[in-house]
PDB file of C-alpha atoms and ligand atoms in Angstrom:
ATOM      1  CA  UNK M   1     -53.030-241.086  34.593  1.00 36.00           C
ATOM      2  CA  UNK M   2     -55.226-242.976  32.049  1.00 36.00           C
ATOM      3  CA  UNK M   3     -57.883-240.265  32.274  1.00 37.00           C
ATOM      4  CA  UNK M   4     -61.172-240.549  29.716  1.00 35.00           C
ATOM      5  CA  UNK M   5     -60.164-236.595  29.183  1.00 36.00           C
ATOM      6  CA  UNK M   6     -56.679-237.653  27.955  1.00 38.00           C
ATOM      7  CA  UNK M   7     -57.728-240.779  25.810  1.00 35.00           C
ATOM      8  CA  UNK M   8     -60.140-238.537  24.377  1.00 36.00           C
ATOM      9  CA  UNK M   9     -57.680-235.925  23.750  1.00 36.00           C
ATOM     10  CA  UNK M  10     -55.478-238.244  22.037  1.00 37.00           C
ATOM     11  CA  UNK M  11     -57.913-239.599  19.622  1.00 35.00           C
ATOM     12  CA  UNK M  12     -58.448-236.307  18.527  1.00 34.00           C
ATOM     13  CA  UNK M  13     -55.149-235.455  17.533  1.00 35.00           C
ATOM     14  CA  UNK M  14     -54.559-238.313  14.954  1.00 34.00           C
ATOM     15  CA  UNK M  15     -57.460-237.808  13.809  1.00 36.00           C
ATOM     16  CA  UNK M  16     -57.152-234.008  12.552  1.00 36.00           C
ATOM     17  CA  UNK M  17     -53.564-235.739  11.235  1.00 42.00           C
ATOM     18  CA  UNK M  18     -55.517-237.938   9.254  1.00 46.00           C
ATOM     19  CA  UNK M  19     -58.395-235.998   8.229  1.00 39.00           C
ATOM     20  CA  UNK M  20     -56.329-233.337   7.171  1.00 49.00           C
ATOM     21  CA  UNK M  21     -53.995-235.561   5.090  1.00 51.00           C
ATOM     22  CA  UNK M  22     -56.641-237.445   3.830  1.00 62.00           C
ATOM     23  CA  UNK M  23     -54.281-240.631   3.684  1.00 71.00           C
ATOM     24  CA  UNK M  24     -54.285-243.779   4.605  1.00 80.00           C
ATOM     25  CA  UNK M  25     -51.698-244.254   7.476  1.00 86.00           C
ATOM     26  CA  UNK M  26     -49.840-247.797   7.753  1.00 90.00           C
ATOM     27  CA  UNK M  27     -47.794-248.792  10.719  1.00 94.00           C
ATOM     28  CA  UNK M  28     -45.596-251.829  11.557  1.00 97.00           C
ATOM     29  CA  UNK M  29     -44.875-252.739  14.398  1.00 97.00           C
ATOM     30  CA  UNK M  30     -40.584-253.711  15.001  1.00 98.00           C
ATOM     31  CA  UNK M  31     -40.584-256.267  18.253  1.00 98.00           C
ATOM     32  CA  UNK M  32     -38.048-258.169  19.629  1.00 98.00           C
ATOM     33  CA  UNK M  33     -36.070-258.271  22.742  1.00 98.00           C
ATOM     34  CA  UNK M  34     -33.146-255.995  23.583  1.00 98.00           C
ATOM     35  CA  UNK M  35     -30.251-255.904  21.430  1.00 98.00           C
ATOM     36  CA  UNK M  36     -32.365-257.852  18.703  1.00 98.00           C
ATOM     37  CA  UNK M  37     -31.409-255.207  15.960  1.00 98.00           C
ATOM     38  CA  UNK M  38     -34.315-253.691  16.078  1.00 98.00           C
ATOM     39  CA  UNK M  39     -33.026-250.299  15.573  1.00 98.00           C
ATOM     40  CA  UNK M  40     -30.391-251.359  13.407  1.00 98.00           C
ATOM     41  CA  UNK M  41     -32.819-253.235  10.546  1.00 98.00           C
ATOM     42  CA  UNK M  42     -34.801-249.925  10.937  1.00 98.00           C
ATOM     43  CA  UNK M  43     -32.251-247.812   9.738  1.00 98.00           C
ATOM     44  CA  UNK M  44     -31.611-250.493   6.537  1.00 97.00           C
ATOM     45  CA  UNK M  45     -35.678-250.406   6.061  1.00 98.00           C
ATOM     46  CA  UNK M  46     -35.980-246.328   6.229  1.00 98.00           C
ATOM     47  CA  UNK M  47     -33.131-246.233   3.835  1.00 96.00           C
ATOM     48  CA  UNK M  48     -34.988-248.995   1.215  1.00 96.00           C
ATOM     49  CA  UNK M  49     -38.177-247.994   1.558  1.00 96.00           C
ATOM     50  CA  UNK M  50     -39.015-244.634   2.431  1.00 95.00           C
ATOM     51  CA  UNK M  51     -40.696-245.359   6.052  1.00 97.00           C
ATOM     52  CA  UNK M  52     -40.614-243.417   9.164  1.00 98.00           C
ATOM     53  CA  UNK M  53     -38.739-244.780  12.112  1.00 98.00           C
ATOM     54  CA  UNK M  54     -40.166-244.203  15.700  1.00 98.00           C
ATOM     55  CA  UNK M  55     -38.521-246.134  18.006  1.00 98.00           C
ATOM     56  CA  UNK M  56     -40.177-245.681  21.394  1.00 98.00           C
ATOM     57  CA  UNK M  57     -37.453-245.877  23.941  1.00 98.00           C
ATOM     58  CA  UNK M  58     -35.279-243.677  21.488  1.00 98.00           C
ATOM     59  CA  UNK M  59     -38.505-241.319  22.082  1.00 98.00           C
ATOM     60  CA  UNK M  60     -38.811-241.891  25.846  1.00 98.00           C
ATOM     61  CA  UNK M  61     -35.271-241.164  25.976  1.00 98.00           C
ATOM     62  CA  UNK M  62     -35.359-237.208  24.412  1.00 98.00           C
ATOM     63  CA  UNK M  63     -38.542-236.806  26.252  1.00 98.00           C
ATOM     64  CA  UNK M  64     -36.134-237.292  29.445  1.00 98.00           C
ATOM     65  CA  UNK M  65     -33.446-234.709  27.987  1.00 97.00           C
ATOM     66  CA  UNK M  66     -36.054-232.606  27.433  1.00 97.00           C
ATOM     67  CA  UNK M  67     -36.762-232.133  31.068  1.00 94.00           C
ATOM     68  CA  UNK M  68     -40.263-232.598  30.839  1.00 94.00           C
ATOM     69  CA  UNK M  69     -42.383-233.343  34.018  1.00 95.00           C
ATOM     70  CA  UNK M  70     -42.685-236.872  32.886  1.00 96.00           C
ATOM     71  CA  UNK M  71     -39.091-237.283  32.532  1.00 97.00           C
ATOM     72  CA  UNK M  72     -37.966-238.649  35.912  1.00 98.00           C
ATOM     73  CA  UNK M  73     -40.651-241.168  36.148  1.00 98.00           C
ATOM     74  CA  UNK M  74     -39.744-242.233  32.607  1.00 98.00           C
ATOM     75  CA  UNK M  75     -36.156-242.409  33.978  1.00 98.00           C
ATOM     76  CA  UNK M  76     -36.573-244.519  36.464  1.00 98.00           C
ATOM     77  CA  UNK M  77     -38.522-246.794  35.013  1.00 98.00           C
ATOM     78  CA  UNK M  78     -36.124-247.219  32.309  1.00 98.00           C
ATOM     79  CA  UNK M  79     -33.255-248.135  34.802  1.00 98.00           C
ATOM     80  CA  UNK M  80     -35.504-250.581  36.040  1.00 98.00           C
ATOM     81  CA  UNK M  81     -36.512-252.421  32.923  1.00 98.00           C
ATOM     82  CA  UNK M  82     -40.131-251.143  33.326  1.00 98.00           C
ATOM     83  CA  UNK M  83     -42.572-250.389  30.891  1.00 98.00           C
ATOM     84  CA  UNK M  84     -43.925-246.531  30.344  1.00 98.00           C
ATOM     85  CA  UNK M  85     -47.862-246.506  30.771  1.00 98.00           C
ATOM     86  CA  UNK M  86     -48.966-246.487  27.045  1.00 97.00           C
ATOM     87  CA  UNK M  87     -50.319-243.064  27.691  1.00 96.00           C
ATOM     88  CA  UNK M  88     -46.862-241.697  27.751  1.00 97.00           C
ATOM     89  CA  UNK M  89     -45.715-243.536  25.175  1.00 97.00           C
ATOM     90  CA  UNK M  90     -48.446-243.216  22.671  1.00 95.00           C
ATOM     91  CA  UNK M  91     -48.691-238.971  23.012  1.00 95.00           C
ATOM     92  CA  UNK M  92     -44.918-239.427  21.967  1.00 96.00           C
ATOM     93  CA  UNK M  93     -45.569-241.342  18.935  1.00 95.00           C
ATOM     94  CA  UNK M  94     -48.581-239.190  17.986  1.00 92.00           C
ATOM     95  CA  UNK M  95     -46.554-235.877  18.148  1.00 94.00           C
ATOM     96  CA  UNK M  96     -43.961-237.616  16.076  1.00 96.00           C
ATOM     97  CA  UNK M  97     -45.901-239.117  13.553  1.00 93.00           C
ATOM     98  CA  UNK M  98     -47.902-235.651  13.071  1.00 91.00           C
ATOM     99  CA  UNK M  99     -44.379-233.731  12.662  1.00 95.00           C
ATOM    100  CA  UNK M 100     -43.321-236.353  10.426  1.00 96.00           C
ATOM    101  CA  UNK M 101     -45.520-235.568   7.620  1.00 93.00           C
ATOM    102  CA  UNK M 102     -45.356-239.298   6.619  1.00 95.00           C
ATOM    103  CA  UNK M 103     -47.731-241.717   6.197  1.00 92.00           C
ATOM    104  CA  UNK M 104     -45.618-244.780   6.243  1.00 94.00           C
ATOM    105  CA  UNK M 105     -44.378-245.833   9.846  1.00 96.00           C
ATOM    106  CA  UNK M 106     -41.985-248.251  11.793  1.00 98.00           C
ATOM    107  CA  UNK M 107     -42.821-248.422  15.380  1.00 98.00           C
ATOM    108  CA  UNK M 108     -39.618-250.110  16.789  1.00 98.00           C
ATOM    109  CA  UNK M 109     -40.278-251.450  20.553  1.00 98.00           C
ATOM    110  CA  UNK M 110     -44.118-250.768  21.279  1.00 98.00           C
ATOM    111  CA  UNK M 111     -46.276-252.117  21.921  1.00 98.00           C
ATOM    112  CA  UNK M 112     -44.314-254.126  25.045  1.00 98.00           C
ATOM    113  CA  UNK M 113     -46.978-255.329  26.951  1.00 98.00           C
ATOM    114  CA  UNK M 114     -50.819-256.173  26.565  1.00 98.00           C
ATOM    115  CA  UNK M 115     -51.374-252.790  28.199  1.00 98.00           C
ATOM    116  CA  UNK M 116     -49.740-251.043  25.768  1.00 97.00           C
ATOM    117  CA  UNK M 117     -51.118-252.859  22.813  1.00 96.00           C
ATOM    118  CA  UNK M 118     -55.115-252.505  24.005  1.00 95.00           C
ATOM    119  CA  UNK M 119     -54.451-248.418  24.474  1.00 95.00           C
ATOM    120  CA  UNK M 120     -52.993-248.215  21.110  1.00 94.00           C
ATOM    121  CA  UNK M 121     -55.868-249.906  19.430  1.00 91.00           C
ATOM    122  CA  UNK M 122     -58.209-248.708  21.331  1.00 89.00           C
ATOM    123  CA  UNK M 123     -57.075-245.169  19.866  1.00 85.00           C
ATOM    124  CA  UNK M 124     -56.572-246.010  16.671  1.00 80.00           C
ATOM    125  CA  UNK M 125     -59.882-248.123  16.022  1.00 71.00           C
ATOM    126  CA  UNK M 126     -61.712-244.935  15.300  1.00 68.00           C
ATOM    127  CA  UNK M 127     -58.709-243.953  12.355  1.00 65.00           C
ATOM    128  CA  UNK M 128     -57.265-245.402   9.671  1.00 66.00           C
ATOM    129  CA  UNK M 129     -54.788-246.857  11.452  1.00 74.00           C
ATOM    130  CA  UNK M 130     -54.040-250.271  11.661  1.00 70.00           C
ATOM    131  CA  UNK M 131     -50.659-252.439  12.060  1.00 78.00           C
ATOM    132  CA  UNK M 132     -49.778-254.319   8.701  1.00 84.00           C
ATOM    133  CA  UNK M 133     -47.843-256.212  10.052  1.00 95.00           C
ATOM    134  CA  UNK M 134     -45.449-257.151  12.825  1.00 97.00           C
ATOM    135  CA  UNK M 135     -41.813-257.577  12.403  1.00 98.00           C
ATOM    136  CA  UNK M 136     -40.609-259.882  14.998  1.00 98.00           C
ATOM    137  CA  UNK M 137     -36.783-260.309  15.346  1.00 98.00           C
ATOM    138  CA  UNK M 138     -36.610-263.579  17.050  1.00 98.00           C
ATOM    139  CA  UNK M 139     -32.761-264.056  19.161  1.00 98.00           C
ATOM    140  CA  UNK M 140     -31.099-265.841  21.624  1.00 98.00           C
ATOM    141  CA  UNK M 141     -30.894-264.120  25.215  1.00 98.00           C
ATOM    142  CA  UNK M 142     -27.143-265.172  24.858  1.00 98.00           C
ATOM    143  CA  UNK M 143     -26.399-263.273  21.569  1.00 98.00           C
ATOM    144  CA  UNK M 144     -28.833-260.553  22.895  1.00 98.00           C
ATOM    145  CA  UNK M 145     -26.761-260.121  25.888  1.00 98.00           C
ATOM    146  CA  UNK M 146     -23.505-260.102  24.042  1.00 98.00           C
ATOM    147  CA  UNK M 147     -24.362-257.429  21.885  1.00 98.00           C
ATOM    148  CA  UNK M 148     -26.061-255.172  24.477  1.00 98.00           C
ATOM    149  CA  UNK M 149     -22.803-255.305  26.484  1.00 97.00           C
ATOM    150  CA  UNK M 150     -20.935-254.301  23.847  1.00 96.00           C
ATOM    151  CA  UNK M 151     -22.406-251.737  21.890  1.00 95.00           C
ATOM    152  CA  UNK M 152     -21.379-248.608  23.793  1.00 92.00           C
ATOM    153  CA  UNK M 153     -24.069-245.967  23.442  1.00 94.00           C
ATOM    154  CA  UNK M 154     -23.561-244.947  26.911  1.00 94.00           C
ATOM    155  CA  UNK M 155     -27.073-246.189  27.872  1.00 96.00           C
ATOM    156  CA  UNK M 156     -28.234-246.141  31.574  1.00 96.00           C
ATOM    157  CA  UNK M 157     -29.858-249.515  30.914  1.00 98.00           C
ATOM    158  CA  UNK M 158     -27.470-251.606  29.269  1.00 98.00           C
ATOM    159  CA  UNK M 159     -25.885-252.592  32.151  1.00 98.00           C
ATOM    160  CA  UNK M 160     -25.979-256.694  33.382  1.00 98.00           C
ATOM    161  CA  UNK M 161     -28.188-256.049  35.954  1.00 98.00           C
ATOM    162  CA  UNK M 162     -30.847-253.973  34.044  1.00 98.00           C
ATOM    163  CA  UNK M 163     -30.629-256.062  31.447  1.00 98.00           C
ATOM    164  CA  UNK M 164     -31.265-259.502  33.637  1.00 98.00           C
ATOM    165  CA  UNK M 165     -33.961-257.303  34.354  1.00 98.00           C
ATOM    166  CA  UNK M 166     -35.698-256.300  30.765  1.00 98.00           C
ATOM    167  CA  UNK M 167     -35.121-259.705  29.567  1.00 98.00           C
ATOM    168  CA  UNK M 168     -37.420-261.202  32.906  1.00 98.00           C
ATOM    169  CA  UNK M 169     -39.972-258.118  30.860  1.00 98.00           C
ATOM    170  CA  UNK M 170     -39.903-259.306  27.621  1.00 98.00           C
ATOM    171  CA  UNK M 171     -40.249-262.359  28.287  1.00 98.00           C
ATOM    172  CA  UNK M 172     -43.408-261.845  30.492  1.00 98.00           C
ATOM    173  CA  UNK M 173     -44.656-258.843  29.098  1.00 98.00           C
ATOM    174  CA  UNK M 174     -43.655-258.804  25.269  1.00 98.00           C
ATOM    175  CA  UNK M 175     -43.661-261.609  24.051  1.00 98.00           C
ATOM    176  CA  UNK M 176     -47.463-262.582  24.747  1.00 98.00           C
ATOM    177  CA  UNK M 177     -47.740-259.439  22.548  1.00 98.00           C
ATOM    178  CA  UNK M 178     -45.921-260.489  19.648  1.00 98.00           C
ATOM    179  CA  UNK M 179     -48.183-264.268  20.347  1.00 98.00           C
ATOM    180  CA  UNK M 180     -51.451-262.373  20.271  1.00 97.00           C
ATOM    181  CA  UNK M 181     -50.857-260.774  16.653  1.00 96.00           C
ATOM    182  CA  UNK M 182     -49.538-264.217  15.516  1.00 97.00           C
ATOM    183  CA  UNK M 183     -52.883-265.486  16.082  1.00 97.00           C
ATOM    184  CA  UNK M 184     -53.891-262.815  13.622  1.00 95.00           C
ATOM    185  CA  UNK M 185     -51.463-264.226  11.036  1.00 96.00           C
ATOM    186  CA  UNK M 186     -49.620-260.768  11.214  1.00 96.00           C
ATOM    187  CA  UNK M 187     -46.314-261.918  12.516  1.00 97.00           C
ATOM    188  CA  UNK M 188     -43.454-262.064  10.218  1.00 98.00           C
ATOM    189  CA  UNK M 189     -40.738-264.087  12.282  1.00 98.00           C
ATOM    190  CA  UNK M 190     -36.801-262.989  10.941  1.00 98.00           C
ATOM    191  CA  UNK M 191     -33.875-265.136  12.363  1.00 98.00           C
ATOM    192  CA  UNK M 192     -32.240-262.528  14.388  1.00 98.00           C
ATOM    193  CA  UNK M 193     -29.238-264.003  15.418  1.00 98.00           C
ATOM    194  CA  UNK M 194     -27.046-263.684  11.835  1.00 98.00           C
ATOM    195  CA  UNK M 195     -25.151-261.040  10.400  1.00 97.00           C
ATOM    196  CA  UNK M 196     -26.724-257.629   9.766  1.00 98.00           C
ATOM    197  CA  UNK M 197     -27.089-258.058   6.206  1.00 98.00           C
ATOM    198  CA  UNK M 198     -28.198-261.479   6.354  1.00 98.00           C
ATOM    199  CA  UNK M 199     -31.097-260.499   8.505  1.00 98.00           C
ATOM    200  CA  UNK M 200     -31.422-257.505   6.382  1.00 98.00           C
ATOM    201  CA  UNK M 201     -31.913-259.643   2.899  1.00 98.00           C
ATOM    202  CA  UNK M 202     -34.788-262.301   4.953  1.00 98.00           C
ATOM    203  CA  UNK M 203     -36.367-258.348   5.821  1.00 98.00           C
ATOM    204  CA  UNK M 204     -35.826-256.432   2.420  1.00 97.00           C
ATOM    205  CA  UNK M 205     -37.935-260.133   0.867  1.00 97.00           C
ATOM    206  CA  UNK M 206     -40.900-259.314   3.560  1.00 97.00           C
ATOM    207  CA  UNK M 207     -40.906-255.282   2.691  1.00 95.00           C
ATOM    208  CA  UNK M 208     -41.019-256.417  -0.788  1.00 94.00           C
ATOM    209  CA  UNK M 209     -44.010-258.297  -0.537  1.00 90.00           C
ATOM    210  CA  UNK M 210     -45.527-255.579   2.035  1.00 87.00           C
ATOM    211  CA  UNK M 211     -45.169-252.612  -1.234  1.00 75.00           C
ATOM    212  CA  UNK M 212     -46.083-255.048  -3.935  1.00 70.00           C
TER     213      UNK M 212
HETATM  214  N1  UDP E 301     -39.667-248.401  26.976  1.00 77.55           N
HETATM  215  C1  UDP E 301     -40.973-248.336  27.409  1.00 77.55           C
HETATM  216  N2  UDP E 301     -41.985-248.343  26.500  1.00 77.55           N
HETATM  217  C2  UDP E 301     -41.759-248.421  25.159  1.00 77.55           C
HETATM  218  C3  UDP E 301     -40.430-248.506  24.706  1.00 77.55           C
HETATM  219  C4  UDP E 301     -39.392-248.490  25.648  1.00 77.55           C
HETATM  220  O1  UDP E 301     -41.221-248.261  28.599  1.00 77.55           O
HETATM  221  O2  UDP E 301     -42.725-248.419  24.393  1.00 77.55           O
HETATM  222  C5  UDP E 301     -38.591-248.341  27.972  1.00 77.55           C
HETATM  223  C6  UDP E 301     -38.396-249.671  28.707  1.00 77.55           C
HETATM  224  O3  UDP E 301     -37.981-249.386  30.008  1.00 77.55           O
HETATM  225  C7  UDP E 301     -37.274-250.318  27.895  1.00 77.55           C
HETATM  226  C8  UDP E 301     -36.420-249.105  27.569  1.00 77.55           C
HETATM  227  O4  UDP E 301     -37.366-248.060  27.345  1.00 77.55           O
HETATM  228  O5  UDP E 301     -36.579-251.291  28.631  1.00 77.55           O
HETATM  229  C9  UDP E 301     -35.518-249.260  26.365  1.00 77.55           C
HETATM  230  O6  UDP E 301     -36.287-249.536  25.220  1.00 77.55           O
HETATM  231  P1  UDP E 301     -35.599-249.652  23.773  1.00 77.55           P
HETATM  232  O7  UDP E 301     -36.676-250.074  22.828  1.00 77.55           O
HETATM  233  O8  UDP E 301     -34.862-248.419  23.470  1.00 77.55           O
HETATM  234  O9  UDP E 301     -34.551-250.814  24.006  1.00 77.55           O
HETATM  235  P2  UDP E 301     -34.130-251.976  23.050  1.00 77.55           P
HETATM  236  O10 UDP E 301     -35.200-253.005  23.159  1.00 77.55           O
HETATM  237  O11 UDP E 301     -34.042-251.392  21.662  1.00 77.55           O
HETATM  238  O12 UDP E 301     -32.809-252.417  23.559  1.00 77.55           O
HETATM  239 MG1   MG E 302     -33.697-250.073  20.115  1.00 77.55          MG
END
């Protein structure tokens, strides 16, 4: 795993996207912990203003369904709270922003962990491709955990001890992500913890500003 070959491989593959398209490809990142609303404020954004969503576990997930070789390991890490090596992840978001025919993307739960983040940008430093900015849907662990528990998608990791589990994750993992493009001045924080379309007015004013 991690091979120069694949890295390589990958590179290449945006970058016929982009040469081919000729267009100038803009990315946000969506972080948050679990049961933030990240999915949910992506749904209101694609809606509003005519972006892609790729949410990464939501990806992970199909790629398990799909039976692909990679699909156990992705499994089990999953039930465990773990993070995908980017290399997984990435190929996944590739694919899907090439089928897409887009050029205006929400990436909703990657990069999770300084891993992640350095193979993404290591990629896409040779392309056109670089994150605008980074929503960052700041919550409580106690509201997180409420709403995880109760919103019913039959998910094999939204269980109390998983999610113990990805909070320990985020918290170690994520969040010095979400610090490291603060220093950058790229973070836009949202209060996470109100109603849907409260968050979703404090997110429409920062898309606004994004398109203008
Ligand atoms: N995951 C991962 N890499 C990613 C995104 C997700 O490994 O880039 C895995 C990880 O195990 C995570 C799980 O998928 O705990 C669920 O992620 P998702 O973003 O769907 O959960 P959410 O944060 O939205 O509750
Ligand atoms: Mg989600």
């Amino acid at each position: 795993m991690g091979s120069v070959t694949d890295t390589a491989n990958m590179g290449s593959v945006t970058d016929t996207t982009n040469t081919e398209s000729g267009k100038k490809v803009t990315v946000i990142f969506v972080l948050g912990g679990p049961g933030s609303g990240k999915g949910t404020q992506c749904t209101n954004i694609v809606q509003n203003f005519g972006y892609t969503h790729l949410s990464a576990g939501d990806l992970l997930r199909a790629e398990i369904k799909s039976g692909s070789e990679n699909g156990t390991m992705i499994q089990n890490m999953i039930k465990e709270g773990k993070i995908v090596p980017a290399e997984v992840t990435i190929k996944l978001l590739q694919k899907a922003i090439q089928e897409s025919g887009n050029e205006k993307f929400l990436i909703d739960g990657f990069p999770r962990n300084e891993e992640n983040r350095a193979s993404f940008e290591s990629i896409v430093r040779l392309l056109r491709i670089v994150p605008e900015i980074v929503l960052f849907f700041d919550c409580s662990e106690e509201e997180m955990e409420k709403r995880l528990l109760n919103r019913n998608q039959g998910r094999e990791d939204d269980n109390i001890e998983t999610i113990r589990k990805r909070f320990k994750v985020y918290m170690e993992s994520s969040l010095p992500v979400i610090q490291y493009y603060g220093n950058l001045g790229k973070v836009r924080r949202i209060d996470a913890a109100k109603p849907i379309d409260v968050v979703f007015e404090e997110v429409k004013a920062i898309f606004e500003k994004v398109d203008a």
